[in-house]
Short mmCIF file of C-alpha atoms in Angstrom, two decimals:
data_model
loop_
_atom_site.label_atom_id
_atom_site.label_comp_id
_atom_site.label_asym_id
_atom_site.label_seq_id
_atom_site.Cartn_x
_atom_site.Cartn_y
_atom_site.Cartn_z
CA MET A 1 -10.62 -30.84 -91.29
CA LYS A 2 -12.91 -27.84 -91.47
CA HIS A 3 -14.98 -29.23 -88.60
CA LEU A 4 -11.82 -29.63 -86.44
CA SER A 5 -10.91 -25.97 -86.98
CA ILE A 6 -14.36 -24.82 -85.90
CA ILE A 7 -14.16 -26.96 -82.75
CA ALA A 8 -10.73 -25.50 -81.89
CA ILE A 9 -12.04 -21.95 -82.29
CA LEU A 10 -15.04 -22.67 -80.07
CA LEU A 11 -12.82 -24.21 -77.37
CA ALA A 12 -10.55 -21.16 -77.40
CA MET A 13 -13.51 -18.81 -77.08
CA TYR A 14 -14.91 -20.81 -74.15
CA SER A 15 -11.52 -20.81 -72.45
CA CYS A 16 -11.25 -17.01 -72.71
CA SER A 17 -14.78 -16.57 -71.46
CA ASP A 18 -14.15 -18.83 -68.46
CA SER A 19 -10.91 -17.03 -67.60
CA THR A 20 -12.59 -13.62 -67.64
CA GLY A 21 -15.49 -14.86 -65.61
CA GLY A 22 -13.12 -16.39 -63.07
CA ARG A 23 -11.32 -13.10 -62.54
CA ALA A 24 -14.59 -11.29 -62.15
CA GLY A 25 -15.72 -13.90 -59.67
CA MET A 26 -12.54 -13.46 -57.63
CA ALA A 27 -12.87 -9.70 -57.74
CA GLY A 28 -16.47 -9.96 -56.62
CA GLN A 29 -15.60 -11.95 -53.48
CA VAL A 30 -15.64 -9.72 -50.35
CA ARG A 31 -13.70 -11.17 -47.41
CA GLU A 32 -15.18 -11.26 -43.94
CA TYR A 33 -13.34 -9.55 -41.06
CA LYS A 34 -14.13 -9.46 -37.38
CA ALA A 35 -14.85 -6.00 -36.00
CA ILE A 36 -16.12 -4.47 -32.78
CA GLU A 37 -18.55 -1.61 -32.27
CA LEU A 38 -17.00 0.68 -29.67
CA GLN A 39 -18.82 1.13 -26.38
CA PRO A 40 -17.88 3.36 -23.40
CA GLN A 41 -15.68 1.59 -20.88
CA GLN A 42 -14.77 2.09 -17.25
CA THR A 43 -11.08 1.56 -16.69
CA THR A 44 -8.13 2.55 -14.56
CA LEU A 45 -4.59 3.22 -15.66
CA TYR A 46 -1.62 3.13 -13.32
CA LYS A 47 1.46 5.27 -13.83
CA ASP A 48 4.67 4.62 -11.88
CA TYR A 49 6.95 7.51 -10.92
CA PRO A 50 10.44 6.82 -9.49
CA THR A 51 10.66 8.18 -5.98
CA THR A 52 13.09 8.90 -3.15
CA LEU A 53 11.97 8.44 0.44
CA GLN A 54 12.67 10.83 3.30
CA GLY A 55 11.48 10.92 6.88
CA VAL A 56 9.27 13.81 7.90
CA GLN A 57 12.19 15.06 9.97
CA THR A 58 15.85 14.17 9.53
CA VAL A 59 18.09 15.85 12.09
CA GLU A 60 21.87 16.01 12.10
CA ILE A 61 23.30 15.34 15.55
CA ARG A 62 26.27 17.61 16.18
CA PRO A 63 28.17 18.36 19.41
CA ARG A 64 27.86 21.86 20.84
CA VAL A 65 31.19 21.58 22.65
CA ALA A 66 34.53 20.06 21.71
CA GLY A 67 35.58 16.81 23.33
CA TYR A 68 36.52 13.17 22.92
CA ILE A 69 33.69 10.68 22.48
CA GLU A 70 33.72 8.66 25.68
CA GLU A 71 30.64 6.50 25.23
CA ILE A 72 28.02 5.67 22.59
CA PHE A 73 24.74 4.45 24.07
CA VAL A 74 22.94 3.35 20.90
CA ASP A 75 23.72 1.48 17.70
CA GLU A 76 23.20 2.32 14.07
CA GLY A 77 19.63 1.65 13.03
CA ASP A 78 18.21 1.79 16.56
CA LEU A 79 14.81 3.33 17.15
CA VAL A 80 15.18 6.09 19.74
CA LYS A 81 12.86 8.42 21.62
CA LYS A 82 13.03 12.17 22.02
CA GLY A 83 15.39 13.05 24.89
CA GLN A 84 17.19 9.68 24.86
CA ILE A 85 20.95 10.00 25.48
CA LEU A 86 22.99 9.00 22.44
CA PHE A 87 26.60 10.06 23.18
CA ARG A 88 28.73 11.17 26.11
CA LEU A 89 31.83 13.29 25.59
CA ASN A 90 34.77 13.44 27.97
CA ALA A 91 33.94 16.12 30.53
CA ASN A 92 37.25 16.56 32.40
CA ASP A 93 38.15 19.92 30.86
CA LEU A 94 34.65 21.27 31.26
CA GLN A 95 34.44 20.12 34.86
CA ALA A 96 37.68 22.00 35.53
CA GLN A 97 36.23 25.08 33.84
CA LEU A 98 33.15 24.81 36.06
CA ARG A 99 35.23 24.58 39.22
CA SER A 100 37.26 27.59 38.13
CA ALA A 101 34.09 29.56 37.40
CA GLU A 102 32.65 28.65 40.79
CA ALA A 103 35.85 29.81 42.45
CA GLN A 104 35.61 33.12 40.63
CA VAL A 105 32.13 33.54 42.06
CA LYS A 106 33.51 33.20 45.57
CA VAL A 107 36.22 35.76 44.82
CA ALA A 108 33.64 38.13 43.39
CA GLU A 109 31.37 37.63 46.39
CA ALA A 110 34.24 38.57 48.70
CA GLN A 111 34.95 41.65 46.65
CA VAL A 112 31.31 42.68 46.85
CA ALA A 113 31.32 42.24 50.60
CA THR A 114 34.47 44.35 50.94
CA ALA A 115 33.10 47.06 48.68
CA LYS A 116 29.87 47.14 50.65
CA ILE A 117 31.76 47.60 53.93
CA ASN A 118 33.73 50.46 52.42
CA VAL A 119 30.51 52.21 51.42
CA GLU A 120 29.03 51.71 54.88
CA LYS A 121 32.16 53.12 56.53
CA THR A 122 32.53 56.08 54.20
CA GLN A 123 28.96 57.34 54.42
CA PRO A 124 29.17 58.52 58.09
CA LEU A 125 32.50 60.20 57.41
CA VAL A 126 30.96 62.16 54.60
CA ASP A 127 28.05 63.11 56.82
CA LYS A 128 30.54 64.52 59.32
CA ASN A 129 32.53 66.25 56.58
CA ILE A 130 35.58 64.19 57.47
CA VAL A 131 35.99 62.98 53.87
CA SER A 132 34.80 64.50 50.66
CA GLU A 133 31.74 63.51 48.66
CA PHE A 134 34.11 62.37 45.92
CA GLU A 135 35.50 59.68 48.23
CA LEU A 136 32.00 58.33 48.82
CA GLU A 137 31.25 58.23 45.09
CA SER A 138 34.49 56.33 44.49
CA VAL A 139 33.67 53.57 46.99
CA LYS A 140 30.12 53.33 45.65
CA ALA A 141 31.51 52.89 42.13
CA ALA A 142 33.84 50.17 43.41
CA TYR A 143 30.85 48.47 45.03
CA ALA A 144 28.86 48.57 41.77
CA SER A 145 31.86 47.22 39.87
CA ALA A 146 32.22 44.36 42.35
CA GLU A 147 28.55 43.46 41.95
CA ALA A 148 28.93 43.47 38.15
CA GLN A 149 31.96 41.18 38.43
CA LEU A 150 29.92 38.86 40.64
CA ALA A 151 27.10 38.75 38.09
CA ASN A 152 29.62 37.99 35.36
CA ALA A 153 31.17 35.23 37.46
CA LYS A 154 27.76 33.68 38.05
CA ALA A 155 27.05 33.84 34.30
CA ASN A 156 30.32 32.03 33.69
CA VAL A 157 29.20 29.33 36.10
CA ALA A 158 25.89 28.96 34.28
CA ASN A 159 27.72 28.77 30.95
CA ALA A 160 30.17 26.20 32.30
CA LYS A 161 27.28 24.10 33.63
CA ALA A 162 25.54 24.31 30.27
CA ASN A 163 28.70 23.26 28.44
CA LEU A 164 29.12 20.39 30.86
CA GLY A 165 25.54 19.36 30.12
CA TYR A 166 26.31 19.41 26.41
CA THR A 167 28.69 16.49 26.92
CA LEU A 168 25.54 14.35 27.14
CA ILE A 169 24.06 14.45 23.64
CA ALA A 170 20.37 13.53 23.41
CA SER A 171 18.03 12.90 20.49
CA PRO A 172 15.83 15.90 19.67
CA THR A 173 13.10 13.71 18.18
CA ASP A 174 11.78 10.18 17.88
CA GLY A 175 13.36 8.34 15.00
CA ILE A 176 15.93 5.94 13.65
CA ILE A 177 19.67 6.37 14.17
CA GLY A 178 21.84 6.73 11.08
CA ASN A 179 25.51 5.88 10.55
CA PHE A 180 28.36 6.70 12.94
CA PRO A 181 31.29 8.36 11.14
CA TYR A 182 33.05 8.80 14.51
CA ARG A 183 33.73 6.19 17.17
CA VAL A 184 34.74 6.19 20.83
CA GLY A 185 37.95 8.16 21.26
CA SER A 186 37.36 10.51 18.33
CA LEU A 187 37.79 14.23 18.96
CA VAL A 188 34.72 16.08 17.75
CA SER A 189 33.41 19.62 17.85
CA SER A 190 30.65 21.78 16.42
CA SER A 191 32.85 22.44 13.37
CA SER A 192 33.49 18.75 12.58
CA ALA A 193 33.04 17.91 8.91
CA GLN A 194 30.33 15.33 9.56
CA PRO A 195 27.62 15.04 12.18
CA LEU A 196 27.92 12.41 14.89
CA THR A 197 24.90 10.72 13.30
CA THR A 198 21.41 11.54 12.07
CA VAL A 199 18.01 10.80 13.55
CA SER A 200 15.19 10.34 11.07
CA ASN A 201 11.61 10.66 12.23
CA THR A 202 10.06 7.98 10.04
CA ALA A 203 6.61 7.62 11.59
CA THR A 204 5.44 9.26 8.37
CA MET A 205 7.52 9.06 5.21
CA TYR A 206 7.61 11.52 2.36
CA ALA A 207 7.94 10.14 -1.18
CA TYR A 208 9.31 12.77 -3.56
CA PHE A 209 8.83 12.33 -7.30
CA SER A 210 8.33 14.43 -10.41
CA ALA A 211 6.02 14.47 -13.41
CA ASN A 212 6.21 16.45 -16.60
CA GLU A 213 3.71 19.23 -17.19
CA THR A 214 1.52 17.17 -19.53
CA GLU A 215 1.29 14.27 -17.08
CA PHE A 216 0.48 16.60 -14.20
CA LEU A 217 -2.34 18.26 -16.15
CA ALA A 218 -3.75 14.86 -17.11
CA LEU A 219 -3.78 13.86 -13.44
CA THR A 220 -5.46 16.98 -12.10
CA LYS A 221 -7.56 18.64 -14.80
CA ASP A 222 -10.72 16.58 -14.17
CA LEU A 223 -10.49 16.63 -10.37
CA GLU A 224 -12.72 18.79 -8.23
CA GLY A 225 -11.15 21.70 -6.39
CA ALA A 226 -10.69 25.44 -6.59
CA ASN A 227 -6.90 25.18 -6.66
CA THR A 228 -4.14 22.65 -7.16
CA LYS A 229 -3.92 21.71 -3.48
CA GLN A 230 -7.64 20.95 -3.32
CA LYS A 231 -7.43 18.95 -6.54
CA LEU A 232 -4.54 16.89 -5.16
CA GLU A 233 -6.57 16.15 -2.04
CA ASN A 234 -9.18 14.56 -4.31
CA LEU A 235 -6.71 12.28 -6.03
CA PRO A 236 -7.29 8.58 -5.27
CA ALA A 237 -4.99 6.93 -2.76
CA VAL A 238 -1.60 6.03 -4.24
CA GLU A 239 0.58 2.96 -3.84
CA LEU A 240 4.27 2.72 -3.05
CA ILE A 241 6.15 0.07 -5.02
CA LEU A 242 9.27 -0.93 -3.11
CA SER A 243 12.68 -1.63 -4.60
CA ASP A 244 11.94 -5.38 -4.68
CA ASN A 245 8.87 -4.62 -6.85
CA THR A 246 6.41 -5.48 -4.08
CA ALA A 247 3.64 -3.13 -2.99
CA TYR A 248 3.90 -1.43 0.40
CA PRO A 249 0.80 -2.54 2.34
CA ILE A 250 -0.31 0.96 3.41
CA LYS A 251 -1.57 3.33 0.75
CA GLY A 252 -0.59 6.99 0.78
CA GLN A 253 -1.84 10.34 -0.41
CA VAL A 254 -0.42 12.98 -2.72
CA GLU A 255 -0.14 16.15 -0.63
CA THR A 256 1.66 18.92 -2.45
CA ALA A 257 3.19 19.94 -5.76
CA SER A 258 5.70 22.67 -6.47
CA GLY A 259 4.28 25.91 -7.77
CA ILE A 260 6.73 26.18 -10.65
CA VAL A 261 7.91 24.02 -13.52
CA ASP A 262 11.64 23.31 -13.47
CA GLN A 263 12.90 25.06 -16.60
CA SER A 264 15.85 22.69 -16.99
CA THR A 265 13.82 19.46 -16.82
CA GLY A 266 10.25 20.54 -17.52
CA ALA A 267 9.20 18.67 -14.39
CA ILE A 268 6.94 19.48 -11.46
CA ASN A 269 8.08 18.17 -8.08
CA ILE A 270 5.40 16.32 -6.13
CA ARG A 271 5.25 14.89 -2.60
CA ALA A 272 3.18 11.98 -1.30
CA SER A 273 3.11 10.72 2.28
CA PHE A 274 2.88 7.20 3.70
CA LYS A 275 2.39 6.08 7.29
CA ASN A 276 5.27 3.92 8.52
CA PRO A 277 4.22 2.38 11.85
CA GLU A 278 6.55 -0.62 11.64
CA GLY A 279 9.58 1.30 10.40
CA LEU A 280 9.83 -0.70 7.17
CA LEU A 281 10.54 2.43 5.15
CA ARG A 282 13.89 4.17 5.63
CA SER A 283 15.13 7.62 4.68
CA GLY A 284 17.13 7.49 1.47
CA GLY A 285 15.20 4.48 0.20
CA SER A 286 13.89 4.28 -3.35
CA GLY A 287 10.87 2.90 -5.13
CA ALA A 288 8.00 4.15 -7.25
CA VAL A 289 4.76 5.95 -6.52
CA ARG A 290 1.94 4.31 -8.45
CA ILE A 291 -0.89 6.74 -9.23
CA PRO A 292 -4.26 5.52 -10.53
CA GLN A 293 -6.15 7.47 -13.16
CA HIS A 294 -9.81 6.53 -13.54
CA PHE A 295 -11.73 6.78 -16.83
CA ASN A 296 -15.53 6.48 -16.76
CA ASN A 297 -16.32 6.73 -20.49
CA ALA A 298 -13.12 5.61 -22.12
CA ILE A 299 -12.63 4.22 -25.60
CA VAL A 300 -10.60 1.04 -25.25
CA ILE A 301 -9.37 -1.03 -28.18
CA PRO A 302 -7.26 -4.20 -28.40
CA GLN A 303 -3.62 -3.61 -29.21
CA LYS A 304 -3.89 -6.20 -31.98
CA ALA A 305 -6.31 -3.87 -33.79
CA THR A 306 -3.59 -1.25 -34.21
CA THR A 307 -0.56 -0.77 -36.38
CA GLU A 308 2.32 1.50 -35.44
CA ILE A 309 4.31 3.50 -37.96
CA GLN A 310 6.98 5.94 -36.79
CA ASN A 311 5.47 6.09 -33.29
CA LYS A 312 2.01 6.82 -34.68
CA HIS A 313 -0.90 4.43 -34.18
CA PHE A 314 -3.51 3.54 -36.80
CA VAL A 315 -6.69 1.44 -36.93
CA TYR A 316 -9.06 0.39 -39.71
CA VAL A 317 -12.51 1.88 -39.21
CA VAL A 318 -15.43 0.45 -41.22
CA ASN A 319 -17.47 3.19 -42.91
CA ALA A 320 -21.09 3.14 -44.09
CA GLU A 321 -20.08 1.51 -47.42
CA ASN A 322 -18.28 -1.30 -45.55
CA LYS A 323 -14.95 0.03 -46.70
CA VAL A 324 -12.09 0.40 -44.25
CA VAL A 325 -10.53 3.77 -43.55
CA ASN A 326 -6.99 3.80 -42.20
CA THR A 327 -7.42 6.18 -39.24
CA GLN A 328 -4.72 7.71 -37.08
CA ILE A 329 -5.41 7.66 -33.35
CA GLU A 330 -3.70 8.83 -30.19
CA VAL A 331 -3.46 6.41 -27.32
CA VAL A 332 -2.48 6.41 -23.68
CA ALA A 333 0.44 4.07 -23.19
CA GLY A 334 -0.89 2.66 -19.97
CA ASN A 335 -0.75 -0.68 -18.27
CA LEU A 336 -3.95 -2.32 -19.52
CA LYS A 337 -3.31 -5.86 -20.60
CA ASP A 338 -3.26 -6.06 -24.42
CA ALA A 339 -5.30 -2.87 -24.82
CA TYR A 340 -5.00 0.87 -25.37
CA ILE A 341 -7.09 3.81 -24.22
CA VAL A 342 -7.80 6.03 -27.23
CA THR A 343 -7.81 9.76 -26.55
CA THR A 344 -8.43 11.08 -30.08
CA GLY A 345 -9.34 9.66 -33.49
CA LEU A 346 -12.29 7.42 -32.55
CA LYS A 347 -15.77 7.84 -31.11
CA ILE A 348 -18.36 5.66 -29.47
CA GLY A 349 -20.19 3.60 -32.10
CA ASP A 350 -17.27 3.35 -34.53
CA LYS A 351 -16.65 -0.11 -35.98
CA VAL A 352 -13.01 -1.15 -35.78
CA VAL A 353 -11.46 -4.19 -37.44
CA VAL A 354 -9.75 -6.34 -34.81
CA GLU A 355 -8.38 -9.31 -36.77
CA GLY A 356 -6.45 -9.78 -40.00
CA ILE A 357 -5.51 -6.12 -40.33
CA THR A 358 -2.16 -6.89 -41.99
CA SER A 359 -3.99 -7.91 -45.18
CA LEU A 360 -6.02 -4.69 -45.37
CA ARG A 361 -5.39 -1.52 -47.32
CA ASP A 362 -7.11 1.84 -47.06
CA GLY A 363 -10.39 1.67 -49.01
CA THR A 364 -10.66 -2.12 -49.07
CA GLU A 365 -14.26 -3.32 -49.10
CA ILE A 366 -14.95 -5.99 -46.49
CA LYS A 367 -17.80 -7.97 -45.03
CA PRO A 368 -17.68 -6.88 -41.38
CA ASN A 369 -18.64 -9.40 -38.73
CA VAL A 370 -19.46 -6.82 -36.07
CA THR A 371 -19.76 -7.66 -32.38
CA PRO A 372 -20.79 -4.96 -29.90
CA GLN A 373 -17.92 -4.34 -27.51
CA GLN A 374 -18.54 -5.63 -24.00
CA THR A 375 -18.79 -2.92 -21.37
CA GLY A 376 -17.40 -3.09 -17.86
CA ASP A 377 -14.22 -2.56 -15.93
CA ASN A 378 -10.94 -2.94 -17.79
CA ASN A 379 -8.51 -2.93 -14.91
CA SER A 380 -6.36 -5.94 -15.73
CA SER A 381 -2.78 -4.82 -15.91
CA ASN A 382 0.67 -6.07 -16.73
CA GLN A 383 2.43 -4.36 -13.87
#
């Protein structure tokens, strides 16, 4: 019986020893995690800005004289040339005004002739002291008045001819015809609420968009140039994404930016231009201007290596003791596929855990399986 008690005690002691050793063994196991050593990357981000399109020149076509529309020579959407006739107004009233003005010229010419004869007859009589000098001055004044009335009558004729010419309404520029709010038979005038139509010169299209102050500085701060205009000229060519989400085949260029920040929106208005030889782009159209931003020595990390808490991003960086440090970073929310560009928080050469991060805690010791990050272009996107 005594021997059985000793055996039981020994078994209990062995069991306790094994249990303690097991826990120590578990605690001594360091788990392996995959990590990358950061290397400088070349990459390009693309930022889309909603835009509204306008032709270089959009002209309202308005009549200069009142009249009924008698004929429309073009249709909505037609491409027209400068000087091409678009509308003809009824000219009956203006033709009558021209005839009346021409008749007044004849009357005035007759009055001038009569006044001239009176001067010619009066002059000899004055020379012979038959009539007074006052009489001569009176007929000369009548002659001058008649000539002035003739000049006025001729001016009325010129004005009537001009008004008659205004019944033919021509395009002042090359472009595309807009809508017709008025049809044949409508009475129109220079004070009509709407123009007869518009003509948009769309050989070159302007794309207007806006960026906030931070975005604008990010786009321009590293560009060469003594001023903003010169910096914008050095921006890479930009793309126009159409409303059907396809890319317009001709690239454009950012040309100008407003000199002030809109206090109500915090935005800077920007203009890009695109050639439009086939007339595919129309004034009033919409889309997006896609601007590339190139990075030559960027820090790029996989999105799976990050955690996000309250809109803040964190990664686990392996320190010299192979312990992970939960590190806050700032990233550019670009369009790289499954990756971020890091702007602050990391440096070249840092080792970042890229797999299994959900099981890590700050200060955890790991066995890092480090692979140097591949260098090269990172331009794949999820546009």
